[in-house]
């Protein structure tokens, strides 16, 4: 995937705190079973926020709730100061780009046609495809290294190729905020780093606010400004990587003994698990 410049549990404050996206005391779950309850979280604009925690701790439920993909049973979600449920689907899609955990493409759709769907929130009914649409789509394909796949059916791609195409779709939506549920799933280590570098470029050069769910604590530490550590549907700790990714917090959240040391170049914390076969 080729590099390319990018076009240009805390007590939370009131909306004047400047949060682009904010959950206020939300409760949500599935089949009447609550996963998160009375949870509050403010997403700082222009930053990368990583949600981390063990399986079934509520990370994806929280992301779906603030994206309006999952209804909340209580509380409210504010998008740029407005209740997200008061906004039209088109308005939400113009402000939030969403990559769910297991997206499903229509059968036999080509890569080009799928990524083109990311432009739909910006078009009026019956409006033809514009030069701007073509430029944004081309940039998204190039940025994710999928331009050569444009005519291929999505269902004939490898898992890693499909994941990069879905990221291209999210980029083509061209929103100020991106919500990504495990964006490096199915990718080998080289493509994982290229995707994370791309997200960092989007954040730094285009000012995009990015919220991602991650199972890789070391990648989260290297790329995120804010880490939100969750367990059992609640936020255990929130702050900078240095504040959150301590040996004590990793033990509390994951039940894992580990060694935390500074990265030799970035000084960000890096986690080394201490299993039974590692001498203490």
Short mmCIF file of C-alpha atoms in Angstrom, two decimals:
data_model
loop_
_atom_site.label_atom_id
_atom_site.label_comp_id
_atom_site.label_asym_id
_atom_site.label_seq_id
_atom_site.Cartn_x
_atom_site.Cartn_y
_atom_site.Cartn_z
CA UNK A 1 0.00 0.00 0.00
CA UNK A 2 1.70 3.18 -1.18
CA UNK A 3 2.06 6.19 1.06
CA UNK A 4 0.35 9.35 -0.15
CA UNK A 5 -0.10 12.83 1.32
CA UNK A 6 -3.56 13.29 2.78
CA UNK A 7 -5.68 16.15 1.42
CA UNK A 8 -6.09 18.93 3.36
CA UNK A 9 -14.82 6.62 33.51
CA UNK A 10 -14.50 10.15 33.84
CA UNK A 11 -16.88 12.89 34.90
CA UNK A 12 -17.46 14.84 31.72
CA UNK A 13 -18.01 18.53 31.31
CA UNK A 14 -20.93 20.22 29.60
CA UNK A 15 -21.16 20.59 25.77
CA UNK A 16 -18.92 23.69 25.96
CA UNK A 17 -16.05 21.27 26.63
CA UNK A 18 -15.78 21.10 22.83
CA UNK A 19 -16.33 17.37 22.42
CA UNK A 20 -17.12 16.46 18.80
CA UNK A 21 -18.87 13.28 19.91
CA UNK A 22 -20.16 12.66 23.42
CA UNK A 23 -21.98 9.85 25.20
CA UNK A 24 -23.87 10.96 28.31
CA UNK A 25 -24.95 8.24 30.70
CA UNK A 26 -25.82 5.79 27.93
CA UNK A 27 -27.03 2.22 28.45
CA UNK A 28 -27.18 -0.26 25.57
CA UNK A 29 -27.13 -3.97 24.86
CA UNK A 30 -28.70 -6.81 22.92
CA UNK A 31 -31.90 -8.80 23.47
CA UNK A 32 -32.66 -6.79 26.61
CA UNK A 33 -29.29 -7.79 28.06
CA UNK A 34 -27.34 -4.67 29.04
CA UNK A 35 -23.69 -4.53 27.96
CA UNK A 36 -22.91 -0.94 28.97
CA UNK A 37 -24.82 1.00 31.62
CA UNK A 38 -24.77 4.72 32.44
CA UNK A 39 -21.51 5.16 30.57
CA UNK A 40 -20.19 8.63 29.72
CA UNK A 41 -17.38 9.46 27.30
CA UNK A 42 -16.30 12.61 25.47
CA UNK A 43 -14.30 12.38 22.24
CA UNK A 44 -11.84 15.23 21.85
CA UNK A 45 -11.85 16.71 18.32
CA UNK A 46 -8.76 16.34 16.16
CA UNK A 47 -7.38 13.43 18.20
CA UNK A 48 -7.05 9.65 17.85
CA UNK A 49 -8.88 7.78 20.61
CA UNK A 50 -8.41 4.02 21.05
CA UNK A 51 -10.92 1.82 22.91
CA UNK A 52 -9.17 -1.21 24.40
CA UNK A 53 -10.24 -4.05 26.65
CA UNK A 54 -10.93 -7.80 26.70
CA UNK A 55 -13.50 -9.49 24.49
CA UNK A 56 -17.15 -8.71 25.31
CA UNK A 57 -16.22 -5.75 27.53
CA UNK A 58 -18.46 -3.33 25.58
CA UNK A 59 -16.03 -1.65 23.15
CA UNK A 60 -18.00 -2.43 19.99
CA UNK A 61 -21.30 -1.79 21.76
CA UNK A 62 -20.09 1.66 22.75
CA UNK A 63 -18.88 2.41 19.21
CA UNK A 64 -22.17 1.25 17.65
CA UNK A 65 -24.15 3.29 20.18
CA UNK A 66 -22.36 6.57 19.46
CA UNK A 67 -22.62 5.84 15.71
CA UNK A 68 -26.41 5.34 16.00
CA UNK A 69 -26.09 1.79 14.70
CA UNK A 70 -27.43 0.51 18.03
CA UNK A 71 -30.24 2.26 19.90
CA UNK A 72 -29.51 3.37 23.45
CA UNK A 73 -31.91 2.32 26.19
CA UNK A 74 -31.03 5.37 28.29
CA UNK A 75 -28.90 8.49 28.10
CA UNK A 76 -28.02 10.52 25.03
CA UNK A 77 -25.38 10.85 22.31
CA UNK A 78 -24.35 14.31 21.13
CA UNK A 79 -22.74 14.87 17.73
CA UNK A 80 -21.20 18.34 17.49
CA UNK A 81 -23.53 19.50 20.27
CA UNK A 82 -26.74 18.07 18.77
CA UNK A 83 -28.60 14.95 19.88
CA UNK A 84 -27.68 12.40 17.23
CA UNK A 85 -31.24 11.04 17.20
CA UNK A 86 -32.54 14.46 16.15
CA UNK A 87 -30.40 14.41 13.00
CA UNK A 88 -31.36 12.83 9.69
CA UNK A 89 -29.52 9.76 8.46
CA UNK A 90 -27.98 11.92 5.72
CA UNK A 91 -26.72 14.50 8.23
CA UNK A 92 -25.15 11.80 10.40
CA UNK A 93 -23.51 10.17 7.35
CA UNK A 94 -22.01 13.53 6.33
CA UNK A 95 -20.37 13.88 9.76
CA UNK A 96 -19.52 10.31 10.79
CA UNK A 97 -17.69 7.74 8.69
CA UNK A 98 -18.19 4.25 10.12
CA UNK A 99 -16.37 0.97 9.57
CA UNK A 100 -18.16 -1.77 11.57
CA UNK A 101 -16.47 -4.96 12.70
CA UNK A 102 -17.92 -7.31 10.05
CA UNK A 103 -19.28 -5.26 7.14
CA UNK A 104 -21.18 -7.09 4.40
CA UNK A 105 -21.01 -6.09 0.73
CA UNK A 106 -23.80 -6.71 -1.80
CA UNK A 107 -23.16 -9.85 -3.81
CA UNK A 108 -20.84 -9.40 -6.83
CA UNK A 109 -20.42 -5.64 -6.31
CA UNK A 110 -17.12 -4.32 -7.63
CA UNK A 111 -14.57 -2.47 -5.54
CA UNK A 112 -15.17 0.76 -7.47
CA UNK A 113 -18.94 0.59 -7.01
CA UNK A 114 -18.62 -0.16 -3.30
CA UNK A 115 -16.26 2.74 -2.63
CA UNK A 116 -18.53 4.99 -4.74
CA UNK A 117 -21.28 4.37 -2.17
CA UNK A 118 -19.23 6.40 0.28
CA UNK A 119 -20.11 9.49 -1.76
CA UNK A 120 -23.89 9.02 -1.51
CA UNK A 121 -24.41 11.20 1.62
CA UNK A 122 -22.93 14.16 -0.28
CA UNK A 123 -25.21 13.86 -3.34
CA UNK A 124 -28.72 15.15 -3.93
CA UNK A 125 -31.32 12.76 -5.34
CA UNK A 126 -30.70 12.25 -9.05
CA UNK A 127 -27.42 14.17 -9.02
CA UNK A 128 -24.78 12.79 -11.35
CA UNK A 129 -21.30 11.80 -10.31
CA UNK A 130 -19.02 14.82 -10.21
CA UNK A 131 -15.30 15.45 -10.71
CA UNK A 132 -15.02 15.93 -6.95
CA UNK A 133 -16.53 12.48 -6.39
CA UNK A 134 -14.03 10.94 -8.79
CA UNK A 135 -11.12 12.70 -7.11
CA UNK A 136 -12.13 11.67 -3.59
CA UNK A 137 -12.69 8.05 -4.68
CA UNK A 138 -9.33 7.94 -6.48
CA UNK A 139 -7.57 9.35 -3.41
CA UNK A 140 -9.25 6.78 -1.14
CA UNK A 141 -8.25 3.90 -3.41
CA UNK A 142 -4.67 5.12 -3.74
CA UNK A 143 -4.31 5.78 -0.02
CA UNK A 144 -5.39 2.22 0.82
CA UNK A 145 -3.44 0.55 -1.99
CA UNK A 146 -6.59 -0.78 -3.66
CA UNK A 147 -6.61 1.20 -6.94
CA UNK A 148 -5.58 -1.85 -8.95
CA UNK A 149 -8.60 -3.75 -7.53
CA UNK A 150 -11.19 -1.25 -8.76
CA UNK A 151 -12.90 -3.65 -11.21
CA UNK A 152 -12.61 -6.77 -9.04
CA UNK A 153 -15.71 -8.18 -7.29
CA UNK A 154 -15.37 -7.61 -3.55
CA UNK A 155 -16.39 -11.20 -2.76
CA UNK A 156 -13.37 -12.50 -4.71
CA UNK A 157 -10.82 -10.60 -2.62
CA UNK A 158 -8.74 -11.89 0.26
CA UNK A 159 -9.68 -10.89 3.79
CA UNK A 160 -6.90 -8.31 3.92
CA UNK A 161 -7.83 -6.81 0.54
CA UNK A 162 -11.50 -6.56 1.57
CA UNK A 163 -10.55 -4.80 4.79
CA UNK A 164 -8.55 -2.18 2.89
CA UNK A 165 -11.47 -1.68 0.48
CA UNK A 166 -13.82 -1.07 3.41
CA UNK A 167 -11.38 1.49 4.78
CA UNK A 168 -11.37 3.13 1.32
CA UNK A 169 -15.18 3.34 1.51
CA UNK A 170 -14.94 5.07 4.91
CA UNK A 171 -12.37 7.52 3.49
CA UNK A 172 -14.52 8.25 0.44
CA UNK A 173 -17.33 9.31 2.77
CA UNK A 174 -15.02 12.24 3.59
CA UNK A 175 -16.32 12.99 7.07
CA UNK A 176 -14.59 14.96 9.85
CA UNK A 177 -14.94 11.98 12.21
CA UNK A 178 -14.11 8.31 11.57
CA UNK A 179 -15.29 5.44 13.78
CA UNK A 180 -13.40 2.20 13.08
CA UNK A 181 -14.04 -1.15 14.75
CA UNK A 182 -10.76 -3.12 14.60
CA UNK A 183 -9.58 -1.57 11.30
CA UNK A 184 -6.50 -3.83 11.05
CA UNK A 185 -8.43 -7.11 11.24
CA UNK A 186 -7.24 -9.69 8.65
CA UNK A 187 -4.19 -7.59 7.73
CA UNK A 188 -0.60 -8.81 7.94
CA UNK A 189 1.76 -6.80 10.11
CA UNK A 190 3.10 -4.64 7.24
CA UNK A 191 -0.42 -3.64 6.13
CA UNK A 192 -1.47 -3.09 9.74
CA UNK A 193 1.25 -0.49 10.17
CA UNK A 194 0.47 1.12 6.81
CA UNK A 195 -3.21 1.46 7.77
CA UNK A 196 -2.29 2.93 11.15
CA UNK A 197 0.15 5.32 9.47
CA UNK A 198 -2.63 6.34 7.07
CA UNK A 199 -5.00 7.06 9.98
CA UNK A 200 -2.26 9.09 11.68
CA UNK A 201 -1.78 11.10 8.46
CA UNK A 202 -5.52 11.73 8.21
CA UNK A 203 -5.49 12.92 11.79
CA UNK A 204 -2.40 15.14 11.55
CA UNK A 205 -2.76 16.53 8.01
CA UNK A 206 -6.54 16.65 7.53
CA UNK A 207 -7.50 17.15 11.18
CA UNK A 208 -9.84 14.17 11.28
CA UNK A 209 -11.12 12.91 14.61
CA UNK A 210 -10.61 9.14 14.79
CA UNK A 211 -12.07 6.64 17.25
CA UNK A 212 -10.96 3.04 16.86
CA UNK A 213 -11.43 -0.24 18.67
CA UNK A 214 -8.14 -2.11 19.01
CA UNK A 215 -6.96 -5.40 20.46
CA UNK A 216 -3.32 -4.43 19.95
CA UNK A 217 -2.22 -2.45 23.00
CA UNK A 218 1.17 -1.62 21.51
CA UNK A 219 -0.31 -0.18 18.32
CA UNK A 220 -2.85 1.77 20.37
CA UNK A 221 -0.01 3.15 22.50
CA UNK A 222 2.01 4.24 19.47
CA UNK A 223 -0.79 5.91 17.51
CA UNK A 224 -3.49 7.13 19.90
CA UNK A 225 -3.55 10.36 21.88
CA UNK A 226 -6.14 8.97 24.29
CA UNK A 227 -6.63 5.41 25.50
CA UNK A 228 -9.98 4.33 26.97
CA UNK A 229 -9.59 1.03 28.84
CA UNK A 230 -12.84 -0.87 29.40
CA UNK A 231 -13.92 -3.93 31.35
CA UNK A 232 -17.37 -5.36 32.08
CA UNK A 233 -19.17 -2.52 30.33
CA UNK A 234 -17.47 0.28 32.21
CA UNK A 235 -14.51 2.58 31.71
CA UNK A 236 -11.71 1.56 34.06
CA UNK A 237 -9.28 4.28 33.08
CA UNK A 238 -8.96 7.01 30.44
CA UNK A 239 -6.03 9.24 29.55
CA UNK A 240 -2.77 9.32 27.64
CA UNK A 241 -1.01 6.04 26.80
CA UNK A 242 1.45 6.73 29.62
CA UNK A 243 -1.37 7.24 32.12
CA UNK A 244 -3.44 4.23 31.11
CA UNK A 245 -1.06 1.53 29.93
CA UNK A 246 0.59 0.72 33.23
CA UNK A 247 1.32 -2.74 34.59
CA UNK A 248 -1.37 -2.22 37.24
CA UNK A 249 -4.08 -1.17 34.76
CA UNK A 250 -3.26 -3.96 32.30
CA UNK A 251 -3.56 -6.44 35.18
CA UNK A 252 -6.90 -4.94 36.27
CA UNK A 253 -8.40 -4.77 32.78
CA UNK A 254 -7.02 -7.94 31.18
CA UNK A 255 -6.00 -10.05 34.18
CA UNK A 256 -2.52 -10.18 32.65
CA UNK A 257 0.87 -9.85 34.28
CA UNK A 258 3.14 -7.81 32.04
CA UNK A 259 6.21 -5.65 31.79
CA UNK A 260 5.71 -2.09 30.50
CA UNK A 261 8.75 -0.29 29.11
CA UNK A 262 9.21 2.83 26.96
CA UNK A 263 9.56 2.29 23.22
CA UNK A 264 13.26 2.92 22.40
CA UNK A 265 12.39 5.59 19.79
CA UNK A 266 8.97 7.04 20.60
CA UNK A 267 9.11 6.69 24.41
CA UNK A 268 5.49 5.49 24.25
CA UNK A 269 4.74 2.53 26.58
CA UNK A 270 5.06 -0.96 25.13
CA UNK A 271 3.62 -4.05 26.79
CA UNK A 272 5.42 -7.39 27.13
CA UNK A 273 3.17 -10.17 28.51
CA UNK A 274 4.64 -12.35 31.23
CA UNK A 275 3.28 -15.85 30.72
CA UNK A 276 4.11 -18.92 32.78
CA UNK A 277 7.12 -19.70 30.58
CA UNK A 278 8.76 -16.31 31.09
CA UNK A 279 11.24 -16.23 34.00
CA UNK A 280 10.19 -13.67 36.61
#
